[in-house]
Tab-separated table of C-alpha atoms and ligand atoms in Angstrom:
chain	number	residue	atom	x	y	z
A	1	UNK	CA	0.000	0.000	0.000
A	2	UNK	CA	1.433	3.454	-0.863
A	3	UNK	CA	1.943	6.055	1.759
A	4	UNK	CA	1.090	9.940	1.424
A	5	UNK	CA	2.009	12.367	3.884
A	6	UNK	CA	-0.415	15.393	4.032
A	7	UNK	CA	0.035	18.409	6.305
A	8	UNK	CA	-3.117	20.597	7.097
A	9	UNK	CA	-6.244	17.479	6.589
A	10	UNK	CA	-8.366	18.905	9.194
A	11	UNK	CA	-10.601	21.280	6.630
A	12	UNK	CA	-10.935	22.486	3.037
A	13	UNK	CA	-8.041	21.237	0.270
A	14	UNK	CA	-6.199	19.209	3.155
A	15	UNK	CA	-9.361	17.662	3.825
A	16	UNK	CA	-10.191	16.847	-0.067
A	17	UNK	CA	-6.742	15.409	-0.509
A	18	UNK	CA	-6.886	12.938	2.357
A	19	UNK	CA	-10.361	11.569	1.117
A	20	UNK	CA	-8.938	11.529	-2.767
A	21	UNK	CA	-5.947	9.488	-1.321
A	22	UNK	CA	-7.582	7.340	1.522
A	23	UNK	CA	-10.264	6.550	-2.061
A	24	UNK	CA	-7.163	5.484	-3.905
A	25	UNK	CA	-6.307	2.757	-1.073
A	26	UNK	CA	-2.834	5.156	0.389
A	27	UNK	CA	-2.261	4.846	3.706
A	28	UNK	CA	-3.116	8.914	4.918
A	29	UNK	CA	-0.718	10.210	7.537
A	30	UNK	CA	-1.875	13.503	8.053
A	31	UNK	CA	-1.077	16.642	10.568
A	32	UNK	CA	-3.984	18.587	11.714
A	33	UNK	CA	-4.216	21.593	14.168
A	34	UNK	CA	-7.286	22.073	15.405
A	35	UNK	CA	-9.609	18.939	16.547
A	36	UNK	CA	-12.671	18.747	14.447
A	37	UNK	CA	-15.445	16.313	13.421
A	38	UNK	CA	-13.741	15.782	10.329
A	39	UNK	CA	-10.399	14.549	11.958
A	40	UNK	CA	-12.589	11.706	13.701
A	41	UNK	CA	-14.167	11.121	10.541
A	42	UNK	CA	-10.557	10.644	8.595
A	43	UNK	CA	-9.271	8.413	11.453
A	44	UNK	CA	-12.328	6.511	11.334
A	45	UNK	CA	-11.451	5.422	8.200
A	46	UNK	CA	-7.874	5.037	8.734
A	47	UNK	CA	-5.608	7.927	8.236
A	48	UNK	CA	-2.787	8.034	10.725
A	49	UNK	CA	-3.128	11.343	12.184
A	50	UNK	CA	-1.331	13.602	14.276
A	51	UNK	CA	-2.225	17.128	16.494
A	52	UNK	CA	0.983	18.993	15.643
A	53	UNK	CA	1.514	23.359	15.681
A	54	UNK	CA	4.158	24.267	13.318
A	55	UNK	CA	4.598	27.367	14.893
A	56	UNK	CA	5.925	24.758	18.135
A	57	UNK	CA	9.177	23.320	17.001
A	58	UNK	CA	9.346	20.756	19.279
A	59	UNK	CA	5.965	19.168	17.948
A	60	UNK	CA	7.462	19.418	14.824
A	61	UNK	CA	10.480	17.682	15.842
A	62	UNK	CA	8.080	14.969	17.948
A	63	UNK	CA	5.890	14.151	14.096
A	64	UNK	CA	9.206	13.595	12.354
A	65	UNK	CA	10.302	11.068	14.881
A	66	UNK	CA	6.833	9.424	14.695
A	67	UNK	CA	6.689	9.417	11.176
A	68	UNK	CA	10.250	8.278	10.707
A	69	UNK	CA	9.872	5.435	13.223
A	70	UNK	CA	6.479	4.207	12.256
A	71	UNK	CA	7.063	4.367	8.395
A	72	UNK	CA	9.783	2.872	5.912
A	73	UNK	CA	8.349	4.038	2.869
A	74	UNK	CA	7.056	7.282	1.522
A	75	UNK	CA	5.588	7.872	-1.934
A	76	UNK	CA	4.107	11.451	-1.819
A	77	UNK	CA	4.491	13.925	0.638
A	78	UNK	CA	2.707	17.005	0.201
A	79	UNK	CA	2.802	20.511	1.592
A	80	UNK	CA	-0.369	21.936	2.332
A	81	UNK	CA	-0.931	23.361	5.821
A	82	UNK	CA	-1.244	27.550	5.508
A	83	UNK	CA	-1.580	30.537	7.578
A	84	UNK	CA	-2.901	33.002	5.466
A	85	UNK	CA	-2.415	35.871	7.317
A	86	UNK	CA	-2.981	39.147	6.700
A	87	UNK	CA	-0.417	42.405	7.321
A	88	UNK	CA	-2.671	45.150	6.130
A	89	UNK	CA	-3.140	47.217	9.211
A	90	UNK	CA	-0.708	50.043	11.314
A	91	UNK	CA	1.115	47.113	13.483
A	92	UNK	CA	4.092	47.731	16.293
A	93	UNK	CA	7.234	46.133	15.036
A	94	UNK	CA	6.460	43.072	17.357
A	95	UNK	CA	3.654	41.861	15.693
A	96	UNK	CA	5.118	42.346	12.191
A	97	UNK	CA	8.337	40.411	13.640
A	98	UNK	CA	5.747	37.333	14.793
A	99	UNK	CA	3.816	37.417	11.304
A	100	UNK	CA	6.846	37.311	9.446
A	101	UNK	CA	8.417	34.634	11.677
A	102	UNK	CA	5.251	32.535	11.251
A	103	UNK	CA	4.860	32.937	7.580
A	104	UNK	CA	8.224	31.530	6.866
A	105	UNK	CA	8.187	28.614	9.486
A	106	UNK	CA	4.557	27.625	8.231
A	107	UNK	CA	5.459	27.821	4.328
A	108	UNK	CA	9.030	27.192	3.791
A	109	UNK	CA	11.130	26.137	7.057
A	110	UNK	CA	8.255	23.784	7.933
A	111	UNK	CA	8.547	21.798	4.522
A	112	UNK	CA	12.232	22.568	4.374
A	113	UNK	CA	12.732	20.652	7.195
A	114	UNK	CA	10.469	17.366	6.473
A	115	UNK	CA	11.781	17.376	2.546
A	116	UNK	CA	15.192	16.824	4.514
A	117	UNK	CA	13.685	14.502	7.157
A	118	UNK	CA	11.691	12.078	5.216
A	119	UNK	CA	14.444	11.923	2.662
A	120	UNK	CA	15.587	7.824	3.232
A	121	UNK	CA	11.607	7.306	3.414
A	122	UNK	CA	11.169	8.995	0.157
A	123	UNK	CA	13.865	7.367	-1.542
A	124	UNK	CA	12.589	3.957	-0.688
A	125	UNK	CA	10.686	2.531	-3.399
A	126	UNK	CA	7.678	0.444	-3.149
A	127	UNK	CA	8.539	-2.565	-5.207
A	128	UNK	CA	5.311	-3.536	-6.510
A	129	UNK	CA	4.915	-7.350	-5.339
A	130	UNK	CA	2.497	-8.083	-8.172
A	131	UNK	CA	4.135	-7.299	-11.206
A	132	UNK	CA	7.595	-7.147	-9.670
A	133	UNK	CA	7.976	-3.711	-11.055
A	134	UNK	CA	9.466	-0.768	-9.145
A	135	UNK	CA	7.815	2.389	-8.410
A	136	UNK	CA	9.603	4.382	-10.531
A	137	UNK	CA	9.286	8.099	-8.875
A	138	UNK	CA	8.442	9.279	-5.392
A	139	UNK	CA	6.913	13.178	-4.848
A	140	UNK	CA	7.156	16.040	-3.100
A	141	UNK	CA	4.308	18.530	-3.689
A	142	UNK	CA	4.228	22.210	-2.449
A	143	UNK	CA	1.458	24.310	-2.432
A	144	UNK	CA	2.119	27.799	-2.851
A	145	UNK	CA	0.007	30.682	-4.280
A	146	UNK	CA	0.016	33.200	-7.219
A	147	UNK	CA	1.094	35.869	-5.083
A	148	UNK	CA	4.605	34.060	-4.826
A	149	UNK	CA	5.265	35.121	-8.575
A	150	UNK	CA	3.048	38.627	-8.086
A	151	UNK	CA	3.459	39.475	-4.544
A	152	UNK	CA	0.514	40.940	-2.568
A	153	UNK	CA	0.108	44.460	-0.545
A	154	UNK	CA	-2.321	43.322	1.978
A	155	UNK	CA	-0.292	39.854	2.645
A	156	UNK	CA	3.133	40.527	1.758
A	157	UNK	CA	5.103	38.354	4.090
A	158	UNK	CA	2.683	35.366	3.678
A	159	UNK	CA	3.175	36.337	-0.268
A	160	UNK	CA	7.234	36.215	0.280
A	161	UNK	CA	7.019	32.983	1.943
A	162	UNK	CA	5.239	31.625	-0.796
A	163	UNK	CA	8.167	32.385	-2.853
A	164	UNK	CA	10.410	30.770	-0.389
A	165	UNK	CA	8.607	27.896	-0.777
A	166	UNK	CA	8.951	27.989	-4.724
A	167	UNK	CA	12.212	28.385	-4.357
A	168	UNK	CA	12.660	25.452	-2.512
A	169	UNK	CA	11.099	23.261	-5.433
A	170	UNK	CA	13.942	24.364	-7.939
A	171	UNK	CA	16.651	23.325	-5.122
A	172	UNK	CA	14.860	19.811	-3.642
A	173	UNK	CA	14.633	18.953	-7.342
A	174	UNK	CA	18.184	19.367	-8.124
A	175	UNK	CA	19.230	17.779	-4.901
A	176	UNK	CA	16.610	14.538	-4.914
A	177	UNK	CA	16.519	13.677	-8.439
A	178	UNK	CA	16.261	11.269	-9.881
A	179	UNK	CA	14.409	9.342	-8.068
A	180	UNK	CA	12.236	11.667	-6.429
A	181	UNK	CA	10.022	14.224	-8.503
A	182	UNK	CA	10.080	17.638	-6.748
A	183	UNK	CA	7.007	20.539	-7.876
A	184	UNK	CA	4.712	23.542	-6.683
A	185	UNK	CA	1.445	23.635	-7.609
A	186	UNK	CA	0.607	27.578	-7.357
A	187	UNK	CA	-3.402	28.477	-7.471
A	188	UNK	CA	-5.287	31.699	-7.510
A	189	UNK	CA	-8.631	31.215	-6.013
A	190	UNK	CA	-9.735	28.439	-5.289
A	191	UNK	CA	-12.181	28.592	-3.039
A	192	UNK	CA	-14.151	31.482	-0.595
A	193	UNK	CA	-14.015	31.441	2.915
A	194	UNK	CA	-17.450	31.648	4.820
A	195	UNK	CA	-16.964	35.053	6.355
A	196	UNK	CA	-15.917	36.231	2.324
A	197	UNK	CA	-19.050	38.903	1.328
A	198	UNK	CA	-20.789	39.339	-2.103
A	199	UNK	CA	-18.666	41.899	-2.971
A	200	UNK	CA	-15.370	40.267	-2.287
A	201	UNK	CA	-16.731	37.137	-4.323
A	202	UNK	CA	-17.080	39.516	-7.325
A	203	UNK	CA	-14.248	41.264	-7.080
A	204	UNK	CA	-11.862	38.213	-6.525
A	205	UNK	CA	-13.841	35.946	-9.758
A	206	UNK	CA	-13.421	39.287	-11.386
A	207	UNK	CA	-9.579	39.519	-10.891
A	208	UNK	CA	-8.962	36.144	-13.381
A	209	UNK	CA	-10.020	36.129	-16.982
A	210	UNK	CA	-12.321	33.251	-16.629
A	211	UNK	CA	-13.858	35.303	-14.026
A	212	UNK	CA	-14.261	32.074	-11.430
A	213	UNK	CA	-13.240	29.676	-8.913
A	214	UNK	CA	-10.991	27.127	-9.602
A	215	UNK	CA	-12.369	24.542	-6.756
A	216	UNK	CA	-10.092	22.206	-4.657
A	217	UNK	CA	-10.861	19.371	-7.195
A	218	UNK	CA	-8.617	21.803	-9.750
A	219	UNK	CA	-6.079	20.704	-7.334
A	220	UNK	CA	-6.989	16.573	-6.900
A	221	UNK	CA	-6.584	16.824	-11.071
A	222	UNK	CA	-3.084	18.750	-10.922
A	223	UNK	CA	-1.903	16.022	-8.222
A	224	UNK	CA	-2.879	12.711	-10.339
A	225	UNK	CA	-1.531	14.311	-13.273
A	226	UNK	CA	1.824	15.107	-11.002
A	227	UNK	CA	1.974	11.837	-9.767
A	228	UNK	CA	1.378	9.762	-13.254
A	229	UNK	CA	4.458	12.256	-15.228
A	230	UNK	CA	7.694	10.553	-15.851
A	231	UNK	CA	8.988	14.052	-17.011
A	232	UNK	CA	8.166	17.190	-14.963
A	233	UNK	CA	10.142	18.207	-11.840
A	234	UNK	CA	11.320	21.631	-10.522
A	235	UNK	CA	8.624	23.330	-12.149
A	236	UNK	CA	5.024	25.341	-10.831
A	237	UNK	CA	2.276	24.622	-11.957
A	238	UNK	CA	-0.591	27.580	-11.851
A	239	UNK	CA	-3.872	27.189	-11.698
A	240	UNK	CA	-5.014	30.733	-12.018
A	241	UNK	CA	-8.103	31.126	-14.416
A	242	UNK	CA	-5.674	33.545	-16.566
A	243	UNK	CA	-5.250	36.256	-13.668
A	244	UNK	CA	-1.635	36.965	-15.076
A	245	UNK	CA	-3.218	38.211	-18.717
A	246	UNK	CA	-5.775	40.204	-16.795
B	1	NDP	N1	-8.238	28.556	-0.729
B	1	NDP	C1	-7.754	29.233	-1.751
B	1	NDP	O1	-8.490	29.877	-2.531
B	1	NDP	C2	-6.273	29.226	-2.011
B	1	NDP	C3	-5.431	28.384	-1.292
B	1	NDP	N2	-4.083	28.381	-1.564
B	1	NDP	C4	-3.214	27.454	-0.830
B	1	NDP	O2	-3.789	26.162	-0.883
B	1	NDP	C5	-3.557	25.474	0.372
B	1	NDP	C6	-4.893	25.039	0.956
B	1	NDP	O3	-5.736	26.203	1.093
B	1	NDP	P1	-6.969	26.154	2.125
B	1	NDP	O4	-7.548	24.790	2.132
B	1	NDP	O5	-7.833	27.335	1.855
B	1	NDP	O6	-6.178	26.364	3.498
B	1	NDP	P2	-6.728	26.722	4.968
B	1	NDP	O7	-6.667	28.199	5.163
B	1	NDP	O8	-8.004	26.000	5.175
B	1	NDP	O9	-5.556	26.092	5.887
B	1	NDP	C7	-5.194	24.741	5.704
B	1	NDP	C8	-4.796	24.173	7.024
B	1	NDP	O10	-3.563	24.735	7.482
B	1	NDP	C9	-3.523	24.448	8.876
B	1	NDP	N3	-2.633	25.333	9.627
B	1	NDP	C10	-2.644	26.676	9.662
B	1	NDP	N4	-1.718	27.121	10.530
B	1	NDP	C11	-1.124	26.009	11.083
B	1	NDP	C12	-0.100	25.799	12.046
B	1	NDP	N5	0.486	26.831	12.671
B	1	NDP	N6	0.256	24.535	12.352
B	1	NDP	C13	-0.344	23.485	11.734
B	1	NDP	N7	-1.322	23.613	10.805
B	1	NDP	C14	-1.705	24.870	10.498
B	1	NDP	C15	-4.951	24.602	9.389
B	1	NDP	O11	-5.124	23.623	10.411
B	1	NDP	P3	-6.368	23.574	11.434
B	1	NDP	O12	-7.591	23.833	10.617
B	1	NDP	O13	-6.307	22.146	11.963
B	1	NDP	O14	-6.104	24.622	12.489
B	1	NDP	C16	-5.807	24.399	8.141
B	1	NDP	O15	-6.673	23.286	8.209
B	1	NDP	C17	-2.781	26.451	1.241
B	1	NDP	O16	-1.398	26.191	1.167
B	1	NDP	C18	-3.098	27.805	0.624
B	1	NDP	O17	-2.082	28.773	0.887
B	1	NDP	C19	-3.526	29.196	-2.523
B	1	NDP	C20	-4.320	30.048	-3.227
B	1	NDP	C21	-5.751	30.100	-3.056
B	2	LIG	N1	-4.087	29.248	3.757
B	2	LIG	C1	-4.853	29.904	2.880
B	2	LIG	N2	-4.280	30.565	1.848
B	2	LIG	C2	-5.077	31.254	0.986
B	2	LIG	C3	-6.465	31.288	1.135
B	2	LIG	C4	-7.039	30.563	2.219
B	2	LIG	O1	-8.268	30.542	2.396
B	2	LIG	N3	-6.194	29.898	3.049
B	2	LIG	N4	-7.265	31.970	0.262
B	2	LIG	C5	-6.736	32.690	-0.726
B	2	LIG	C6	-7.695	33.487	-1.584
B	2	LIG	O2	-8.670	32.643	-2.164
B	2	LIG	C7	-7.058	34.270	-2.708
B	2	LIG	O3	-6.470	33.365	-3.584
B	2	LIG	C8	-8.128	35.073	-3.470
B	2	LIG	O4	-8.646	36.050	-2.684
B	2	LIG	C9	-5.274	32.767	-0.953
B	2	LIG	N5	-4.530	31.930	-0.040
């Protein structure tokens, strides 16, 4: 059985990529921070899951050794869990210090550190006992956002970390090929938020040329197409509706 690692299950795209996988028969080891209905639901049907803050190193540190321990093999690991946090208003230094701090542990020290950690679990292929034929690639998958190529002036650090985070692609795929497949997949809108008004639904469909949202199962196509390529690595792929031609 193939394993996927999954930060961030607990709601929304995390969520919809621990059902796609747990569908496909993976074994689902996820991270979640909050407790919800829909973590009970996941472990109910057998996703190895685990409460961890990455803004708390040493629960960081505490899922590597769990994950490292418990697990010889693993064939996708993918970076979802995101603080999107806004920087918009007149802040004191201290809190622009803690959002900036956060933004780059959550989006690119976080995955920095389990792209290094999981590395002999990565590179472990699953030798399928059928047809004696070896898995041929693993992945790494990071999520970013098209404000890492734009940048954004009401989320500018979370925007820069973004671009951390892309940069790590073009430097995990140089040093993990060729066995392991290394890519961003960078979306525009995907989805609202339940607090998002009619008038911030407009003007964000409004802001891509096909004028909508791109939906998390935009994302669950990108990822099987990812995972079936024998030929991409180091590279972004955007999901963005057109936005840049806008
Ligand atoms: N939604 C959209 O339209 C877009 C999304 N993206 C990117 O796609 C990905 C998924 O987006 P979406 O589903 O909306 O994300 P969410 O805003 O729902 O956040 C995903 C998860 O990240 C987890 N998380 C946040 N902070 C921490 C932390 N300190 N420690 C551990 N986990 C944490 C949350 O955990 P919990 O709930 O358990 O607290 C949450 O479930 C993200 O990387 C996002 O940046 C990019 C562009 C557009
Ligand atoms: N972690 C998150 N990142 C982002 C979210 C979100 O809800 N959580 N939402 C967006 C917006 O949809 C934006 O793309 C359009 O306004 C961006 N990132």
């Amino acid at each position: 059985m193939p394993t996927v690692v999954i930060t961030g299950v607990g709601q929304r795209l995390g969520l919809c990529l621990a059902e796609y996988f747990l569908s496909k028969k993976y074994k689902v080891v996820g991270t979640y921070r909050t407790p919800r209905a829909a973590i009970d639901t996941l472990r109910l049907k057998g996703a190895e899951l685990y409460q961890v803050n990455f803004y708390r190193q040493q629960q960081v540190q505490q899922f590597i050794s769990s994950v490292t321990n418990n697990h010889n093999t693993i064939d996708c690991l993918i970076h979802n869990a995101s603080d999107w946090h806004d920087d918009k208003g007149d802040l004191d230094f201290a809190d622009y210090h803690a959002i900036f701090s956060n933004m780059m542990t959550i989006h690119a020290e976080v995955p920095y550190q389990l792209n290094l950690a999981f590395k002999q679990q990565l590179s472990a292929h699953l030798t399928d006992s059928v047809n004696k034929q070896q898995q041929q690639y693993s992945d790494i998958i990071h999520i970013s956002d098209y404000v890492a190529f734009k940048g954004s002036k009401k989320h500018i650090a979370y925007a820069a970390s973004k671009a951390a985070l892309e940069n790590l692609t073009l430097s995990f795929a140089q040093r993990y090929s060729p066995n392991i497949k290394v890519n961003s997949i960078a979306p525009a809108l995907l989805a609202f938020n339940n607090d998002d008004d009619d008038n911030y639904k407009t003007k964000a469909r409004n802001k891509s040329l096909l004028q909508t949202e791109g939906s998390f199962q935009e994302v669950l196509n990108t990822v099987e197409w990812l995972l079936a390529s024998h030929y991409i690595t180091g590279r972004t792929i955007h999901l963005d509706g057109g936005r840049h031609l806008k």
